[in-house]
CSV table of C-alpha atoms in Angstrom, one decimal:
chain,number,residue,atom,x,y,z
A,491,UNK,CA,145.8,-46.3,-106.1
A,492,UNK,CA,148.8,-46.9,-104.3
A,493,UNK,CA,149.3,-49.8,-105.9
A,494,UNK,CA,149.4,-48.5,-109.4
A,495,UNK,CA,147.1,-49.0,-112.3
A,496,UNK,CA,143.9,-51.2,-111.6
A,497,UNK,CA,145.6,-53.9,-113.9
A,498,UNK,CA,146.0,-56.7,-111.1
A,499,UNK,CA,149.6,-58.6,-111.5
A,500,UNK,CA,146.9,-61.7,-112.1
A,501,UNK,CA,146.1,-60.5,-115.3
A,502,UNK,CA,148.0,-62.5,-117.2
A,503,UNK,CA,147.4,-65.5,-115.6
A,504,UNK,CA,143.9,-65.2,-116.9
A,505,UNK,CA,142.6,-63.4,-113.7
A,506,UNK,CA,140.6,-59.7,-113.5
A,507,UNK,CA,140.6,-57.8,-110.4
A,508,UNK,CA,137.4,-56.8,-110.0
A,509,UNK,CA,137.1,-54.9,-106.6
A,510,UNK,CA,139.9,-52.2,-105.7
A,511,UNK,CA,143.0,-53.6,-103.4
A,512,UNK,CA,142.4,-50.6,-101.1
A,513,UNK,CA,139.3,-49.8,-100.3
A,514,UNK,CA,136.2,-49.7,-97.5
A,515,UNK,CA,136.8,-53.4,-96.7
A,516,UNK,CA,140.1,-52.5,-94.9
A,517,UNK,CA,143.8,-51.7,-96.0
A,518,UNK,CA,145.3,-53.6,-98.8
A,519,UNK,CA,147.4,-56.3,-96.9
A,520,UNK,CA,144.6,-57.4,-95.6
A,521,UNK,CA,142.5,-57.3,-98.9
A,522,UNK,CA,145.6,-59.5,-100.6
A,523,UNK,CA,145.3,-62.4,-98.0
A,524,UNK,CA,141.6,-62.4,-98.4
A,525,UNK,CA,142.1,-62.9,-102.5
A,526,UNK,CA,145.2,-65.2,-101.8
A,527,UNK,CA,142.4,-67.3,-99.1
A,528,UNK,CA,140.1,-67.5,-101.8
A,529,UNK,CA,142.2,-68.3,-105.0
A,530,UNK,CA,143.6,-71.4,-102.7
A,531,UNK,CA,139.8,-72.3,-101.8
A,532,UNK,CA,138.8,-72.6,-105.3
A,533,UNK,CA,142.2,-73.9,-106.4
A,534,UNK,CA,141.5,-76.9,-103.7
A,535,UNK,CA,138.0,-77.4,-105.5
A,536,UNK,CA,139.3,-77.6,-109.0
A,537,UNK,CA,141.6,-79.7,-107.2
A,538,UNK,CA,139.2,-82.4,-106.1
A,539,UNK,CA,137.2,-81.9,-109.2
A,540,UNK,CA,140.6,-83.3,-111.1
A,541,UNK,CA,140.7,-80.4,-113.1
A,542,UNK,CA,144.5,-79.8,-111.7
A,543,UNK,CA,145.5,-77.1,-114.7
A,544,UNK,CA,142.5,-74.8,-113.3
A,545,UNK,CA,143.9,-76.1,-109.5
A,546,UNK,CA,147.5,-74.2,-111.0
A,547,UNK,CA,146.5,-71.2,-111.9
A,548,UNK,CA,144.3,-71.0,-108.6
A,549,UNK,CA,147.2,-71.9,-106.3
A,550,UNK,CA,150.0,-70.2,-108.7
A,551,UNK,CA,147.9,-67.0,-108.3
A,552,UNK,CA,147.5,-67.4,-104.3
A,553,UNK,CA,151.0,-67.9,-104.1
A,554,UNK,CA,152.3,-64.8,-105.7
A,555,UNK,CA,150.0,-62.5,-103.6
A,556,UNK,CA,150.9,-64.8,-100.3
A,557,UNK,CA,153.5,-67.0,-100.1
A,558,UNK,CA,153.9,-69.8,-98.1
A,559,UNK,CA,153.9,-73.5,-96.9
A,560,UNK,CA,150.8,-74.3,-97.4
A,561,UNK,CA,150.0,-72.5,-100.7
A,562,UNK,CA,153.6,-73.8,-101.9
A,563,UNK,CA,153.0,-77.8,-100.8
A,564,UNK,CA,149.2,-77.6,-102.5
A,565,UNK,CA,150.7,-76.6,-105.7
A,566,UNK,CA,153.6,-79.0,-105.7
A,567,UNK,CA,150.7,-81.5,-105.8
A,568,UNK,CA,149.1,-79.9,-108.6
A,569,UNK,CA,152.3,-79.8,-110.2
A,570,UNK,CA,152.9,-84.0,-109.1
A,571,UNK,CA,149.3,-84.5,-110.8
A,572,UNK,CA,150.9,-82.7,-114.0
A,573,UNK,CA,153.4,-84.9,-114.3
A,574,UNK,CA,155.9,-81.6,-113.4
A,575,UNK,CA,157.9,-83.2,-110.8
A,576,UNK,CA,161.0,-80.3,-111.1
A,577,UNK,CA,158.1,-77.9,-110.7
A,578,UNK,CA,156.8,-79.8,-107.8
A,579,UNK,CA,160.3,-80.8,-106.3
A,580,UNK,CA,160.6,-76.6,-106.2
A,581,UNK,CA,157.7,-76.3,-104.9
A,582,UNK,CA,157.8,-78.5,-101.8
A,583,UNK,CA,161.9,-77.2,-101.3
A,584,UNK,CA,159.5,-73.6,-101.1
A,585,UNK,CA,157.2,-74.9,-98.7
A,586,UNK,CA,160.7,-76.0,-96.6
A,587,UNK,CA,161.9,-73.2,-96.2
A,588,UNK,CA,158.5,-71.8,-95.0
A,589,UNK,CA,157.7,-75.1,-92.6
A,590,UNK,CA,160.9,-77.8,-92.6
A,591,UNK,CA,158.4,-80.1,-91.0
A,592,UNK,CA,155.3,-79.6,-93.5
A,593,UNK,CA,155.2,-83.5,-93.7
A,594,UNK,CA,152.7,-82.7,-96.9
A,595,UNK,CA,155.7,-80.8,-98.5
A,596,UNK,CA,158.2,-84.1,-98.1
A,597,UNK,CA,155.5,-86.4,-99.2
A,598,UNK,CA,155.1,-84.3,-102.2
A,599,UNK,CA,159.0,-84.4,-102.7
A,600,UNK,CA,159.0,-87.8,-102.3
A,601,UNK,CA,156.7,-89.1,-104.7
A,602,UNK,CA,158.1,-87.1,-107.2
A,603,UNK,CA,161.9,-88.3,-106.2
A,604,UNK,CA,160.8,-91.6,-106.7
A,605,UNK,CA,159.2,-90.6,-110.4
A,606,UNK,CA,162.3,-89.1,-111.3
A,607,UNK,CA,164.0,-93.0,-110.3
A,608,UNK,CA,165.7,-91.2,-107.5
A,609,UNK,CA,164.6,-93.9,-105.3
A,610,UNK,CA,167.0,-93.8,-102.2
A,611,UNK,CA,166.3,-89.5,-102.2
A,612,UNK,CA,162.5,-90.5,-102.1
A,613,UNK,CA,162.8,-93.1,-99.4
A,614,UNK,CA,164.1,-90.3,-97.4
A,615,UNK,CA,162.0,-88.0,-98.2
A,616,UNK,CA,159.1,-90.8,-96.9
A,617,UNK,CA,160.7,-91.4,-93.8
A,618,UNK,CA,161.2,-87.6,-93.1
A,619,UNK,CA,157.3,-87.1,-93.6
A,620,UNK,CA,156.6,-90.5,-91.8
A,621,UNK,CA,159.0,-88.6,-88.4
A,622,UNK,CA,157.0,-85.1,-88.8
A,623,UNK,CA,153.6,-86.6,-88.9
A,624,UNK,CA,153.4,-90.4,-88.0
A,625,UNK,CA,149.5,-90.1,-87.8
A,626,UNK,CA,149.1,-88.5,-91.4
A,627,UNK,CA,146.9,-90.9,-93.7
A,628,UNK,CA,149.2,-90.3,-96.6
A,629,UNK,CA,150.3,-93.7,-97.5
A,630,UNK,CA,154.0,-93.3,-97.0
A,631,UNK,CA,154.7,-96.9,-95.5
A,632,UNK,CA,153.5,-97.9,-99.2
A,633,UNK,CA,155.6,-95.6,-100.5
A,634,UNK,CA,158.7,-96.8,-98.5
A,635,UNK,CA,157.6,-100.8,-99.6
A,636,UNK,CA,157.7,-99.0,-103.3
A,637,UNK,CA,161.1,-97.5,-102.9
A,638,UNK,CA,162.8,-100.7,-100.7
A,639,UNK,CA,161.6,-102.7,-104.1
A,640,UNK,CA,162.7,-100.8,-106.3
A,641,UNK,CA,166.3,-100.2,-104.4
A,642,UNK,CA,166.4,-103.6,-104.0
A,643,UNK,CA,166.1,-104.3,-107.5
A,644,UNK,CA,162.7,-107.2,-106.3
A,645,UNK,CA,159.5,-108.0,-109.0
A,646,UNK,CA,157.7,-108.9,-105.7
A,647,UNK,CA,154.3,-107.7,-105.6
A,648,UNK,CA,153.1,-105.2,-103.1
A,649,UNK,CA,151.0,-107.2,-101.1
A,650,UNK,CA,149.0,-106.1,-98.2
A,651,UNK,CA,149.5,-102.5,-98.8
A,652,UNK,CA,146.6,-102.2,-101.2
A,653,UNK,CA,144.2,-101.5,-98.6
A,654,UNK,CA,146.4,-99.2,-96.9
A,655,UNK,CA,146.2,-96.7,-100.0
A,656,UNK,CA,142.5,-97.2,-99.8
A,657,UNK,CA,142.4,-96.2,-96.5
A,658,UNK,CA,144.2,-92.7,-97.2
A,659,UNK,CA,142.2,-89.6,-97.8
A,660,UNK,CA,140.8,-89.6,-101.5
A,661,UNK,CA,143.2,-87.1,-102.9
A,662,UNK,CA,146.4,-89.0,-101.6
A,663,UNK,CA,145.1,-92.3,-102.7
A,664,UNK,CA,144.3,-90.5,-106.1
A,665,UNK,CA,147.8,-89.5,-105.9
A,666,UNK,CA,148.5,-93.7,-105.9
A,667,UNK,CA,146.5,-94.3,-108.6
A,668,UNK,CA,147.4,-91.9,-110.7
A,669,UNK,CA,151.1,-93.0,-110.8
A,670,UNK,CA,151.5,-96.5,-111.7
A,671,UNK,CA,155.1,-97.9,-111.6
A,672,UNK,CA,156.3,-97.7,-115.4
């Protein structure tokens, strides 16, 4: 094989290569994106499913055999699940380089800014993402209320924004939930 023993660079991450990279199916670019397509559609199941260690490995493993925005921005919100915020910080500074408007990407950063009590680099981070995609359903206006607070050093309640986070798609209002202030 012309790309060396059978043994798939995967292997270690807990993953077998089954089929041969180059083969009938086509040449073995085009057999890597296939893999890297499917490792991100099951990673975005285990994703949903909450099972966000299994969601890593999926996305880690699509990323090294194709990286790029989107691959990098899904698993800086496994990461952000994890409580890894310098993993998903990278992560989303990846998916950057790849797409410097991946609003995802700066929402990702965001949250994890604000996690990290880097409040003012969140609030930019939510207004960046709120400029590259003002239709998204992420929740960043809560976000920005959150950061505004806590800037401002206010005790005030949230109000009114609740139903704004319940109105977001189920993983970014997960993504709410999950992270209460401390």
């Amino acid at each position: 094989s012309p790309f060396g023993s059978s043994r798939s660079v995967l292997a270690p991450l807990g993953f077998e290569r089954r089929e041969p990279f180059w083969g009938a199916r086509g040449c073995g670019a085009e057999r890597l994106l296939m893999d890297a397509a499917a490792l991100f559609s099951n990673a975005n199941l285990h994703y949903v499913y909450e099972d966000y260690e299994e969601a890593l490995k999926h996305y880690t493993c699509a990323v090294t055999l194709q990286d790029c925005a989107e691959y990098r921005s899904a698993r800086a919100a496994a990461y952000l699940k994890l409580g890894k915020y310098s993993e998903t910080l990278e992560d989303a500074a990846a998916a950057l380089t790849f797409e410097p408007k991946s609003h995802m990407a700066l929402y990702w950063r965001g949250i994890a800014l604000f996690y990290m009590g880097d409040f003012a680099a969140a609030k930019l981070a939510f207004e960046e993402s709120l400029r590259a995609s003002p239709n998204s359903k992420a929740p960043r206006a809560l976000w920005l209320r959150k950061c505004d607070a806590e800037l401002s050093g206010s005790t005030l309640p949230l109000a009114g924004l609740t139903a704004e986070a319940s109105k977001a798609s189920p993983t970014t209002a997960a993504s709410v939930a999950a992270h209460p202030k401390k």
